[in-house]
Coordinates of C-alpha atoms in Angstrom, one line a residue:
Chain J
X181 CA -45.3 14.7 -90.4
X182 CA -45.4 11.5 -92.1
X183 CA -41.6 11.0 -93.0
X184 CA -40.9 12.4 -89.4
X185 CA -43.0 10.5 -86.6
X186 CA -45.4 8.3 -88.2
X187 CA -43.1 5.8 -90.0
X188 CA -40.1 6.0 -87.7
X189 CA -43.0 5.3 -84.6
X190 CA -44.2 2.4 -87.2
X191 CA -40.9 1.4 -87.5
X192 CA -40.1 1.4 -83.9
X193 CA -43.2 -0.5 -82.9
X194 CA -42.2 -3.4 -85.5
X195 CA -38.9 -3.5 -84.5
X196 CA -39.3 -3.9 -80.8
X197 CA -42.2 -6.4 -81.5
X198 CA -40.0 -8.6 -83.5
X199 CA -36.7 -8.5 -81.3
X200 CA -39.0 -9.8 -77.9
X201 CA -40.8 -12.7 -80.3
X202 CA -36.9 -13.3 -81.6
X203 CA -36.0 -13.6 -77.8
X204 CA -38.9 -15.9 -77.0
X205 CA -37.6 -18.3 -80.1
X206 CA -34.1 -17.6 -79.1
X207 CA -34.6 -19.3 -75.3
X208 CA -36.4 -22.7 -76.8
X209 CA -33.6 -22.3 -79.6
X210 CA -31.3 -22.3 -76.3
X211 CA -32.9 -24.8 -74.7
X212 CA -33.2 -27.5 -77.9
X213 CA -29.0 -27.3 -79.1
X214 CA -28.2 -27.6 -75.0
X215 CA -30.6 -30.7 -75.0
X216 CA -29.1 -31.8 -78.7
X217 CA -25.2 -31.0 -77.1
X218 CA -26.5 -33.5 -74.0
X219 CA -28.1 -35.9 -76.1
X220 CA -31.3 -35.3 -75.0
X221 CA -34.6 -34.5 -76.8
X222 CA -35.3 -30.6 -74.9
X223 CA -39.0 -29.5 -74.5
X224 CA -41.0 -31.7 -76.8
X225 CA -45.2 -31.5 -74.9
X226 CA -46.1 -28.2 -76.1
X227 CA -46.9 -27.9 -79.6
X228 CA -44.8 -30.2 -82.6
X229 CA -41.1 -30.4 -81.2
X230 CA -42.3 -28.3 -78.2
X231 CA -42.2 -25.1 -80.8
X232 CA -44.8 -23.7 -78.5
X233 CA -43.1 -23.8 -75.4
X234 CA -41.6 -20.5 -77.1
X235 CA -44.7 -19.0 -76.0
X236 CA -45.9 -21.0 -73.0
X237 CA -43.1 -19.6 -71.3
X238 CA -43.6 -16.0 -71.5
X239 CA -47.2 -16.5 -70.5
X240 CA -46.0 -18.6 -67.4
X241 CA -43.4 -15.9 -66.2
X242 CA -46.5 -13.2 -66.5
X243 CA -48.9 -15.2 -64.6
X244 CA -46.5 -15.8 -61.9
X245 CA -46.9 -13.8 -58.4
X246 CA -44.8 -10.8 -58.3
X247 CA -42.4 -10.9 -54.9
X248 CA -41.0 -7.7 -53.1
X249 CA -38.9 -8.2 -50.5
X250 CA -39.9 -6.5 -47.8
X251 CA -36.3 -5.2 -46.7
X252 CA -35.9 -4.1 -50.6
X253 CA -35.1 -0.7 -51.5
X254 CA -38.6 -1.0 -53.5
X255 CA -38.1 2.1 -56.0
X256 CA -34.5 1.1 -57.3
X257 CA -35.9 -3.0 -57.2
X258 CA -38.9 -1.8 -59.4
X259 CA -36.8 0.5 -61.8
X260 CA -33.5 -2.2 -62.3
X261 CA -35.0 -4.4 -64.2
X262 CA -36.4 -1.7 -66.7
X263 CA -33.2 -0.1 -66.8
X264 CA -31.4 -3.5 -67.9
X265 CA -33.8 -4.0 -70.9
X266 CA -34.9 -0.5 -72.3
X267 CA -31.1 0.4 -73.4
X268 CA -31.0 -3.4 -75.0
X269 CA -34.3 -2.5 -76.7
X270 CA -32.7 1.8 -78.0
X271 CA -29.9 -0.2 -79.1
X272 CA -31.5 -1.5 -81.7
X273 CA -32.8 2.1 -83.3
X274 CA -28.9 2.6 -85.2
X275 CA -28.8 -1.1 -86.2
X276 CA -29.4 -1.1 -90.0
X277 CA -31.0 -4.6 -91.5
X278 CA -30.4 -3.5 -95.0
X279 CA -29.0 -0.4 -97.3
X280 CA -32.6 0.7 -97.8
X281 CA -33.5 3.2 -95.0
X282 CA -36.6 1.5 -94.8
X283 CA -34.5 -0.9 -92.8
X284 CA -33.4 1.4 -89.8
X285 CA -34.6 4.0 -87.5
X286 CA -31.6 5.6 -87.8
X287 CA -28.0 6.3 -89.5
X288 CA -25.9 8.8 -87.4
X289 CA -22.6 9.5 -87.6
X290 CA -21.2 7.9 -84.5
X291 CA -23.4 5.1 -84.6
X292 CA -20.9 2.4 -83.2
X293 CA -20.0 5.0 -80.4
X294 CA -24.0 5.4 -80.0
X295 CA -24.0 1.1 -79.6
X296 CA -21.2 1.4 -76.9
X297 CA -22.7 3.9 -74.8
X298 CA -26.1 2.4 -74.5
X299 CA -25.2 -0.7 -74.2
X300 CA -22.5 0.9 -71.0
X301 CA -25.5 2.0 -69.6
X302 CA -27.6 -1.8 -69.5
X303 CA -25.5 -3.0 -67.0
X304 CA -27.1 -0.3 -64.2
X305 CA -29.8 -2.4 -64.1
X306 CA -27.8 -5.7 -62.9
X307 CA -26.1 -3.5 -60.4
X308 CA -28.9 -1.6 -58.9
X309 CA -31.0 -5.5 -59.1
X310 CA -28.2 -6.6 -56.8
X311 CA -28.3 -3.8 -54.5
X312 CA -31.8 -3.3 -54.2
X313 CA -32.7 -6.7 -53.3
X314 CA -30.8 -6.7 -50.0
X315 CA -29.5 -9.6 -49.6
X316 CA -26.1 -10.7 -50.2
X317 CA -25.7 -13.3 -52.9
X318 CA -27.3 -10.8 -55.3
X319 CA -25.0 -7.8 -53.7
X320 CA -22.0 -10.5 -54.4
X321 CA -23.4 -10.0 -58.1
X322 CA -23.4 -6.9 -58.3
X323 CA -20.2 -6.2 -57.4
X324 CA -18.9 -9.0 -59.9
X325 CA -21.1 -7.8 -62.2
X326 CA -19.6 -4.0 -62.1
X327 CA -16.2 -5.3 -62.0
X328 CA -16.1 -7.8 -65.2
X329 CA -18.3 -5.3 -67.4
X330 CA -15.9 -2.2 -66.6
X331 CA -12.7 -4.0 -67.5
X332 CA -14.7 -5.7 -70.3
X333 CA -15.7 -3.0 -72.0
X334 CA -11.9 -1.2 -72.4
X335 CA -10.7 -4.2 -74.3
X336 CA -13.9 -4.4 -76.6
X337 CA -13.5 0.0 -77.3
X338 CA -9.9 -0.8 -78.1
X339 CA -10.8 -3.2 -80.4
X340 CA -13.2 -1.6 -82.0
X341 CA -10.5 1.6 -82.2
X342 CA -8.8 -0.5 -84.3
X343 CA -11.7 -1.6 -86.4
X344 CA -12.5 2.2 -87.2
X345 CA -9.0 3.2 -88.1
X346 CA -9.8 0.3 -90.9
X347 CA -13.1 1.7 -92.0
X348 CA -12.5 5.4 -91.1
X349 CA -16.2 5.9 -90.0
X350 CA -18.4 4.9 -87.2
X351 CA -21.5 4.7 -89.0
X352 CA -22.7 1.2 -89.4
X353 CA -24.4 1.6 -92.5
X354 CA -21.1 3.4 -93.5
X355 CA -19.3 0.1 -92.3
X356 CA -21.0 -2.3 -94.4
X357 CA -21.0 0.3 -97.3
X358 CA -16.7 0.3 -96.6
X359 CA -16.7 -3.8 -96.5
X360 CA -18.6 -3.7 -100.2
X361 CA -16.4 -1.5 -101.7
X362 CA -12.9 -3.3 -100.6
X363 CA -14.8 -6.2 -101.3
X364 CA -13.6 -8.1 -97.9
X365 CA -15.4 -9.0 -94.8
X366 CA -13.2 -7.2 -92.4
X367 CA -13.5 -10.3 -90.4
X368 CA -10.9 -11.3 -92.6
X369 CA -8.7 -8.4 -92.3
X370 CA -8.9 -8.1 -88.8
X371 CA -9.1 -11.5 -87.3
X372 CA -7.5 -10.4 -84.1
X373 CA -10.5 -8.4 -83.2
X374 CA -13.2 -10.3 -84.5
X375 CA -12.1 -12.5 -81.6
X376 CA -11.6 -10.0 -79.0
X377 CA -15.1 -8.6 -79.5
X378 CA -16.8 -11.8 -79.5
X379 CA -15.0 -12.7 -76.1
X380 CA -16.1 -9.2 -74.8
X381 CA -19.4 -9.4 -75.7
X382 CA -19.8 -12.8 -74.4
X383 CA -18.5 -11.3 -70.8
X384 CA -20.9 -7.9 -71.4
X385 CA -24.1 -10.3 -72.1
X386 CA -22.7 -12.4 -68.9
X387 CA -22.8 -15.5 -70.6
X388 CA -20.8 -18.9 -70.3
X389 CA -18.1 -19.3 -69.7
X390 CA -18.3 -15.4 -67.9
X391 CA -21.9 -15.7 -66.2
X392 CA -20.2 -15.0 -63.3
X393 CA -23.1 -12.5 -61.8
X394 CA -25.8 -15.2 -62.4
X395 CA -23.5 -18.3 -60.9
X396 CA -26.3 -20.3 -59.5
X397 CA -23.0 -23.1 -58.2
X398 CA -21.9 -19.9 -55.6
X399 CA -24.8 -17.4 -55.9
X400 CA -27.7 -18.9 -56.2
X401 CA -29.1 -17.3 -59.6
X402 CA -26.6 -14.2 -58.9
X403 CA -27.9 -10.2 -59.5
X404 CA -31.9 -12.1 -60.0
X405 CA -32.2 -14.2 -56.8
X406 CA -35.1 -12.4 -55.2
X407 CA -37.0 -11.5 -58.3
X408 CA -39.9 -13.3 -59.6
X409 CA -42.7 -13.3 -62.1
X410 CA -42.5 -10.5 -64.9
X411 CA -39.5 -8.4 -63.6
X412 CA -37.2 -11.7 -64.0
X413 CA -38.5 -11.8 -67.0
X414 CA -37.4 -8.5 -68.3
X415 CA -33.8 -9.3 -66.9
X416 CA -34.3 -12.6 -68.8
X417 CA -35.4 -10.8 -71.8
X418 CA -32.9 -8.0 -71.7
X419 CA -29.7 -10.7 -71.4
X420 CA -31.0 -12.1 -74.8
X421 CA -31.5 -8.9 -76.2
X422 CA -27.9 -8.3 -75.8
X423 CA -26.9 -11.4 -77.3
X424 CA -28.5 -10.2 -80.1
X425 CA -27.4 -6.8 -80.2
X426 CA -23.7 -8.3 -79.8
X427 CA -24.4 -11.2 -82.5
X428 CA -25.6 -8.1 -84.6
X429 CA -22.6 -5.6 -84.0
X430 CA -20.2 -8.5 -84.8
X431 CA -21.9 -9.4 -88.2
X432 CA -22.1 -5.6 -89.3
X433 CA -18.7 -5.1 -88.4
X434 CA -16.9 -8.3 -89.5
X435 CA -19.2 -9.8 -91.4
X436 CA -20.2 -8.2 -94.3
X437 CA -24.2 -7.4 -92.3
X438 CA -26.7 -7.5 -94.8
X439 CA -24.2 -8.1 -97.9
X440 CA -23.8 -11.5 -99.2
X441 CA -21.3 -14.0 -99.4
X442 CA -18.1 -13.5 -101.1
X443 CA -19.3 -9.9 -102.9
X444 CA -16.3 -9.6 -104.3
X445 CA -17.2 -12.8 -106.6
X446 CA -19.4 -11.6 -109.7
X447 CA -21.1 -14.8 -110.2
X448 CA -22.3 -15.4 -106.8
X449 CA -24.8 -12.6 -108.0
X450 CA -27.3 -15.0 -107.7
X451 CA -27.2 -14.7 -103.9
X452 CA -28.8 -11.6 -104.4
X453 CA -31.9 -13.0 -104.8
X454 CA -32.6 -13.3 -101.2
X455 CA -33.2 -9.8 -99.9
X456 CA -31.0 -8.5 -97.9
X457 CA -32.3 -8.7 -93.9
X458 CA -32.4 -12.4 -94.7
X459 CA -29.1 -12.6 -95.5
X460 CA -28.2 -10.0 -92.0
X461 CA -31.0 -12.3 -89.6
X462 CA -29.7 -15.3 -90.8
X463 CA -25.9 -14.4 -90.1
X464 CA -27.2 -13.1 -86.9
X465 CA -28.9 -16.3 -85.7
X466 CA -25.5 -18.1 -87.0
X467 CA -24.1 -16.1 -83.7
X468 CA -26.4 -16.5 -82.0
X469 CA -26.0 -20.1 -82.2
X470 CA -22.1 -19.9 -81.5
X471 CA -23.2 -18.1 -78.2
X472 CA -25.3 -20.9 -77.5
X473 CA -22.5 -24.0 -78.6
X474 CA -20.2 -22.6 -76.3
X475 CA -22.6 -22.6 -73.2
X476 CA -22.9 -26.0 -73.8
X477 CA -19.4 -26.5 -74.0
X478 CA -17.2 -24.4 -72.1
X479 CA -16.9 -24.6 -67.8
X480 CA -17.1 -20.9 -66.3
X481 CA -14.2 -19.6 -65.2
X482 CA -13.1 -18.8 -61.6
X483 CA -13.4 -14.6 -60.8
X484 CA -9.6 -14.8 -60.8
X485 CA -9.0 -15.8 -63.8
X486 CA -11.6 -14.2 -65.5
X487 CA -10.1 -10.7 -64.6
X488 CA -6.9 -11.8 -65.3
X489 CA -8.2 -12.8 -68.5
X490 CA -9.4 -9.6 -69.0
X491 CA -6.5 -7.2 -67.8
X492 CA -3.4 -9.4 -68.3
X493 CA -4.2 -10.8 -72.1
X494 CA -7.2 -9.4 -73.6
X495 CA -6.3 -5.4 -73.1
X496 CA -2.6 -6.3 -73.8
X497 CA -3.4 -8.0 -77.0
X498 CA -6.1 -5.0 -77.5
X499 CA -3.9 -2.5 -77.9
X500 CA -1.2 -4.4 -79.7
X501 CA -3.5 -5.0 -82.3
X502 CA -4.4 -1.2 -82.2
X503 CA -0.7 -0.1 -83.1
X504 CA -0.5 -3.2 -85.8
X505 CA -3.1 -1.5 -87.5
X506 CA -2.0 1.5 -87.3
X507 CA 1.1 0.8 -88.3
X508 CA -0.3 -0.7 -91.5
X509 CA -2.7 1.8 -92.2
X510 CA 0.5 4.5 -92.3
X511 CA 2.6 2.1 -95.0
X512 CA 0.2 0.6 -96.9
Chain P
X173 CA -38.9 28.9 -79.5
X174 CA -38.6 25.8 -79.9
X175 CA -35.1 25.0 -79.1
X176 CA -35.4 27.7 -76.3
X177 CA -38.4 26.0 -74.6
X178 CA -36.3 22.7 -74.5
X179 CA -33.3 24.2 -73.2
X180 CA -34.9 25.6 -70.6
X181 CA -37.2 22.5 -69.6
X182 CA -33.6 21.0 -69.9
X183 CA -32.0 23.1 -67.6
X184 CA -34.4 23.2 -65.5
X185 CA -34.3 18.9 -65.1
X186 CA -30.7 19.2 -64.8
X187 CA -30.4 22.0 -61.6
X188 CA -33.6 20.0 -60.2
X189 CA -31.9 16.5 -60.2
X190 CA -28.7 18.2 -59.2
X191 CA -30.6 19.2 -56.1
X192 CA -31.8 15.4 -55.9
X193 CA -28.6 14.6 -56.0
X194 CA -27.2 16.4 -52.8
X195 CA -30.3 16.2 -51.0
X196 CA -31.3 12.5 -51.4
X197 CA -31.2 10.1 -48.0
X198 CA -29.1 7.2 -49.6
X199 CA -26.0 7.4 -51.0
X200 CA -27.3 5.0 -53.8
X201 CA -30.4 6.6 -54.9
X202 CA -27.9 10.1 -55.1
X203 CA -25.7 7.9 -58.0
X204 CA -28.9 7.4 -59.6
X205 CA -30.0 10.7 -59.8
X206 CA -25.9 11.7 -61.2
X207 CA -26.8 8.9 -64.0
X208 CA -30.0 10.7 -65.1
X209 CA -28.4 14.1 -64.4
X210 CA -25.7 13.3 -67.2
X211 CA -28.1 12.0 -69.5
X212 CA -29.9 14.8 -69.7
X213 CA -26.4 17.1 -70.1
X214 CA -26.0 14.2 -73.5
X215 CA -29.4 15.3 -74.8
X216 CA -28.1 19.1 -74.1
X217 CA -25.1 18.2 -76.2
X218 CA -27.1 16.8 -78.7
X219 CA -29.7 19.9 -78.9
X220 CA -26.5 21.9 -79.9
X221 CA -25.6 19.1 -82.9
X222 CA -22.3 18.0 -80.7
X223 CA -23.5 14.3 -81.1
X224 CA -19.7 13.0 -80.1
X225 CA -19.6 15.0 -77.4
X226 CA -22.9 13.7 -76.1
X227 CA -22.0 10.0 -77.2
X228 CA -18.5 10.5 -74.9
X229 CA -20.6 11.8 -72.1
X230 CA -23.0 8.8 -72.1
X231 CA -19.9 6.5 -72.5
X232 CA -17.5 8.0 -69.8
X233 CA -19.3 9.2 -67.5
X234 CA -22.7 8.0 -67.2
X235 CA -21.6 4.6 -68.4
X236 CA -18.0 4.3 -66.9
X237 CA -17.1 6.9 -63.7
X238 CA -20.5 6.6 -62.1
X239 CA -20.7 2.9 -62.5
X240 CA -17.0 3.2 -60.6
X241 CA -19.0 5.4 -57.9
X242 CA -21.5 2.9 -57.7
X243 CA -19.2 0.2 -56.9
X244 CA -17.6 2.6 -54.1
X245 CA -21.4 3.1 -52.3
X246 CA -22.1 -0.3 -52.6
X247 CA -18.9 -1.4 -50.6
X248 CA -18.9 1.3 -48.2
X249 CA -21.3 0.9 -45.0
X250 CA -23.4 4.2 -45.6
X251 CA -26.0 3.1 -43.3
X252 CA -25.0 5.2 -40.2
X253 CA -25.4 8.8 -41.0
X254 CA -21.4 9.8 -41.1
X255 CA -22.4 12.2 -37.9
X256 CA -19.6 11.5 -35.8
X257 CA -17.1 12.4 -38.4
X258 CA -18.6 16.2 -39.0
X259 CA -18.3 19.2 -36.6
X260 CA -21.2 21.6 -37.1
X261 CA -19.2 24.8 -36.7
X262 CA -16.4 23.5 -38.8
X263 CA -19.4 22.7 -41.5
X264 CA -21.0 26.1 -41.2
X265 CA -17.7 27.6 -41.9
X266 CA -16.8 25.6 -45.3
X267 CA -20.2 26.1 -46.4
X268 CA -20.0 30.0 -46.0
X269 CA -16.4 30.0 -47.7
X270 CA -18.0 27.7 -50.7
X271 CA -20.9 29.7 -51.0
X272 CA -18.9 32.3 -51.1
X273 CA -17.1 31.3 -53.9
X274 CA -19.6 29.8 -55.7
X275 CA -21.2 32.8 -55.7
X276 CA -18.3 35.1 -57.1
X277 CA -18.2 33.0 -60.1
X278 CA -21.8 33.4 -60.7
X279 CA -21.4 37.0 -60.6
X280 CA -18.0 37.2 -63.0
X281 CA -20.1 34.8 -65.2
X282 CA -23.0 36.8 -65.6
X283 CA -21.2 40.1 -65.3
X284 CA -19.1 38.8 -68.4
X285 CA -22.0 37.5 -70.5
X286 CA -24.1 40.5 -69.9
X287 CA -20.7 42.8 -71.2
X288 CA -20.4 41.1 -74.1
X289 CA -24.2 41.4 -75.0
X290 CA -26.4 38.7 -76.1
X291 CA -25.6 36.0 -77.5
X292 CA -24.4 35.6 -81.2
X293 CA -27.0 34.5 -83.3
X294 CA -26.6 30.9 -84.0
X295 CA -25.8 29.3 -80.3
X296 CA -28.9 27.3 -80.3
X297 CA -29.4 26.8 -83.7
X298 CA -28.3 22.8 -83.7
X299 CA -32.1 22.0 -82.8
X300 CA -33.9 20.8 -86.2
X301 CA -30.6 20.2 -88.1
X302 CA -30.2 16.6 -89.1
X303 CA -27.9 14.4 -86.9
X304 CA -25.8 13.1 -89.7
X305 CA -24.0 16.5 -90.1
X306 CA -21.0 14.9 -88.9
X307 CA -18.2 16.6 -86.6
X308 CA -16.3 13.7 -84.9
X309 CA -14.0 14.0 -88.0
X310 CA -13.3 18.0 -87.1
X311 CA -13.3 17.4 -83.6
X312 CA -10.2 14.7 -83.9
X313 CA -8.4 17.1 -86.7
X314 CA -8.8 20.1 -84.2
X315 CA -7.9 17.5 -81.5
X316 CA -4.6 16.7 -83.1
X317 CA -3.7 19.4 -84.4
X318 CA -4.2 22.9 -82.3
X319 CA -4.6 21.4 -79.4
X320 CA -2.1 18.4 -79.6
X321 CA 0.1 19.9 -76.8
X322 CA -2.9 19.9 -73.8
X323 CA -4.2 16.6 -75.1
X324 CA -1.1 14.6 -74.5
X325 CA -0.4 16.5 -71.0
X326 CA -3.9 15.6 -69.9
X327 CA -3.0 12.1 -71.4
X328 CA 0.2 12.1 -69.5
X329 CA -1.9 13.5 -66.3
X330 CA -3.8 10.0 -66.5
X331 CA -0.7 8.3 -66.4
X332 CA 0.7 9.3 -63.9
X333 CA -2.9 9.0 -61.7
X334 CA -3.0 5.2 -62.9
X335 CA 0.6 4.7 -61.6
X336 CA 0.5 6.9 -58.6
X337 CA -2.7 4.5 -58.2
X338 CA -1.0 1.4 -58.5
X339 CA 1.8 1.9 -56.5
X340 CA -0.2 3.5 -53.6
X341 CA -2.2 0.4 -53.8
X342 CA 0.7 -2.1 -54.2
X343 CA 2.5 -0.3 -51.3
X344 CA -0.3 -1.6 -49.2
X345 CA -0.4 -4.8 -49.9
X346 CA 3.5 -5.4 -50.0
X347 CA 3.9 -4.5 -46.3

């Protein structure tokens, strides 16, 4: 009874606790290197540096009046926005933070499968926002939004194909397990992919340069327009929950998750003396911080080109990285 | 008891939201109840320790056809009920011939199971087992092996849809 519902619940309660506080951090993280990247200060009033604002903001967003539309298709408007976080939030039940079990919910056998699905299933909520606001710059979203995350997600399952011909198991804990033993990041083996999945997840999160759903230049704040108060919210939270399942899928895979640097190097053992999440959060945040540095850097692309993007060079180069490694696997 | 008690309250959710499905005013909400429909037939999968099979399902066609379907409803006007378009005796008729035939495979199907006796002990044994057993590795080697010859005609069968799909589509736009 213990080993079977009371610690896994435990577990489940601390996990989903700590990845909404990490969101809160992760928007005035957001909002300080944009500010830094434009030379400006970001929020500074609330708390030292503005640390506070991290939770001024969610308090704001609950306080705020809660808007149906009246035309709205009111059940599908009230259920989106759940259905775009909870699978961001179930996502995170197969992600392990360390070799220990006490560091994940769960290690099954077709755990990166298991990622790929939920995360397939997030983007209902998007959709079904869009729809079921009634009005057409959010419908315009939705149909971007269904578009880009269907030819998306091909690329980023071929890549990752190619990834689990390398390890020859779709466990994640099995992944790391397969990175310590050949004593290589496979970020370094398979630096074709790394970068494929990193592009894909950035269009699957909808983030610059691919936030074409939420263009506020054409749509006015995209799939979200007519929400307000706590439901935006949950969209809000559910996008950076999906950064940081993505940040975390990339580090497990390609970099090493909870192992440390260069484990192939004895004398580096003193690494080790950090436990082992620190080593997976901080490598996370690292991403996390990429996905942030290219907001601030990068223009969003035109529709045209991002689905040319998508089905002329990234499934192309997808699958020719799929047969590379196949072909290597078979000599080698 | 156990694992016969959640199959049924399974089967049950499934034939009810199939019913939803069907019955339900918009086009829209009917998707949605198809997206639930083939999560619950995942969690079925899973009861019986096929944990690919049930990750696939999610994947393919909870996360990728429906979405598809979803895209469809949204960009067709569904607001006018598509009355002009039926002919009530012509609707009477297909229904009788489906029901019809619907109903001769429920018979064959239950004529065959009850033949060959109950079931063999074991069916619904996957409840309780742990998840990690592992059978994606079996289910590829059977996949490649036994069955290699239907697994590249149904790949080849996709093909030819996709290009079939293409051209019909580019035939369109060309003239």
């Amino acid at each position: 009874m213990l080993d079977t519902v009371v610690i896994p619940l435990l577990k489940i309660a601390v996990l989903v606790n700590a990845v909404l506080v990490a969101v809160t951090f992760l928007v005035l993280m957001e909002r300080k290197v944009i500010a830094w990247a434009q030379s400006r200060l970001g929020p500074m009033r609330v708390g030292p540096y503005g640390i506070l604002q991290a939770l001024a903001d969610p308090i704001k967003l609950i306080l705020k009046e809660d808007i149906t539309p009246v035309k709205a298709d009111r059940y599908v408007f009230t259920l989106a926005p759940i259905m775009s976080l909870v699978p961001a939030l179930v996502v995170f039940a197969v992600v392990p933070f360390g070799p220990d079990p006490l560091y994940y919910i769960g290690d099954i056998n077709v755990g990166l499968l298991f990622i790929i699905s939920v995360t397939s299933i997030g983007v209902y909520g998007i959709i079904l926002g869009g729809w079921a606001s009634n009005s057409k710059y959010p419908l315009l979203a939705s149909l971007r939004a269904s578009a880009q995350l269907i030819s998306y997600e091909i690329a980023v399952t071929m890549t990752l194909v190619s990834v689990i011909l390398t390890t020859g198991t779709l466990s994640l804990v099995g992944i790391v397990e397969a990175q310590r033993e050949s004593g290589i990041w496979f970020g370094f083996i398979q630096p074709v992919a790394l970068v494929l999945v990193f592009i894909g997840g950035l269009a699957e999160t909808n983030r610059a340069p691919f936030d074409l759903p939420e263009a506020e230049t054409e749509l006015t704040g995209g799939f979200h327009t007519e929400y307000s108060g706590m439901r935006f919210a949950l969209f809000f939270l559910a996008e950076y929950a999906n950064m940081i399942v993505i940040s975390a899928v990339v580090v497990l895979i390609f970099f090493g998750g909870w192992l440390r640097p260069f484990p192939n190097i004895a004398w580096l053992g003193f690494l080790d003396l950090l436990p082992a999440w620190i080593w997976f959060v901080g490598k996370v945040f690292l991403f996390l911080y990429v996905f942030i540095w290219i907001r601030a850097t990068l223009p969003r692309y035109r529709y045209d080109q991002l689905m040319s993007l998508g089905w002329k060079v990234l499934i192309p180069v997808a699958i020719g990285n799929l047969v590379v490694t196949g072909v290597f696997k078979v000599v080698f | 008891m156990a694992e016969a008690l959640l199959f049924y309250t399974l089967a049950a959710l499934i034939l009810g939201l199939g019913v939803m499905v069907v019955s339900a005013r918009s086009a829209v909400h009917s998707v949605l109840f198809l997206v639930v429909n083939f999560l619950l037939v995942a969690v079925l999968y899973v009861t019986l320790n096929a944990e690919f099979v049930a990750v696939i399902q999610v994947l393919v066609y909870a996360g990728g056809i429906v979405v598809l379907y979803l895209f469809v409803v949204m960009l067709v006007n569904l607001k006018q009920a598509p009355e002009r378009f039926s002919d009530p005796r012509r609707l009477a008729r297909s229904g009788l011939v489906l029901g019809g035939v619907v109903l001769a495979l429920i018979v064959v199907v239950v004529s065959s199971s009850l033949r060959a006796g109950a079931a063999p002990e074991g069916t619904l044994s996957g409840f309780g087992t742990p998840f990690t057993s592992g059978n994606t590795e079996q289910l590829g080697w059977v996949l490649y092996t036994s069955y290699l010859i239907p697994f590249e005609l149904a790949s080849m069968l996709l093909l030819v849809a996709m290009v079939g799909a293409i051209v019909l589509a580019k035939r369109h736009l060309g003239e």
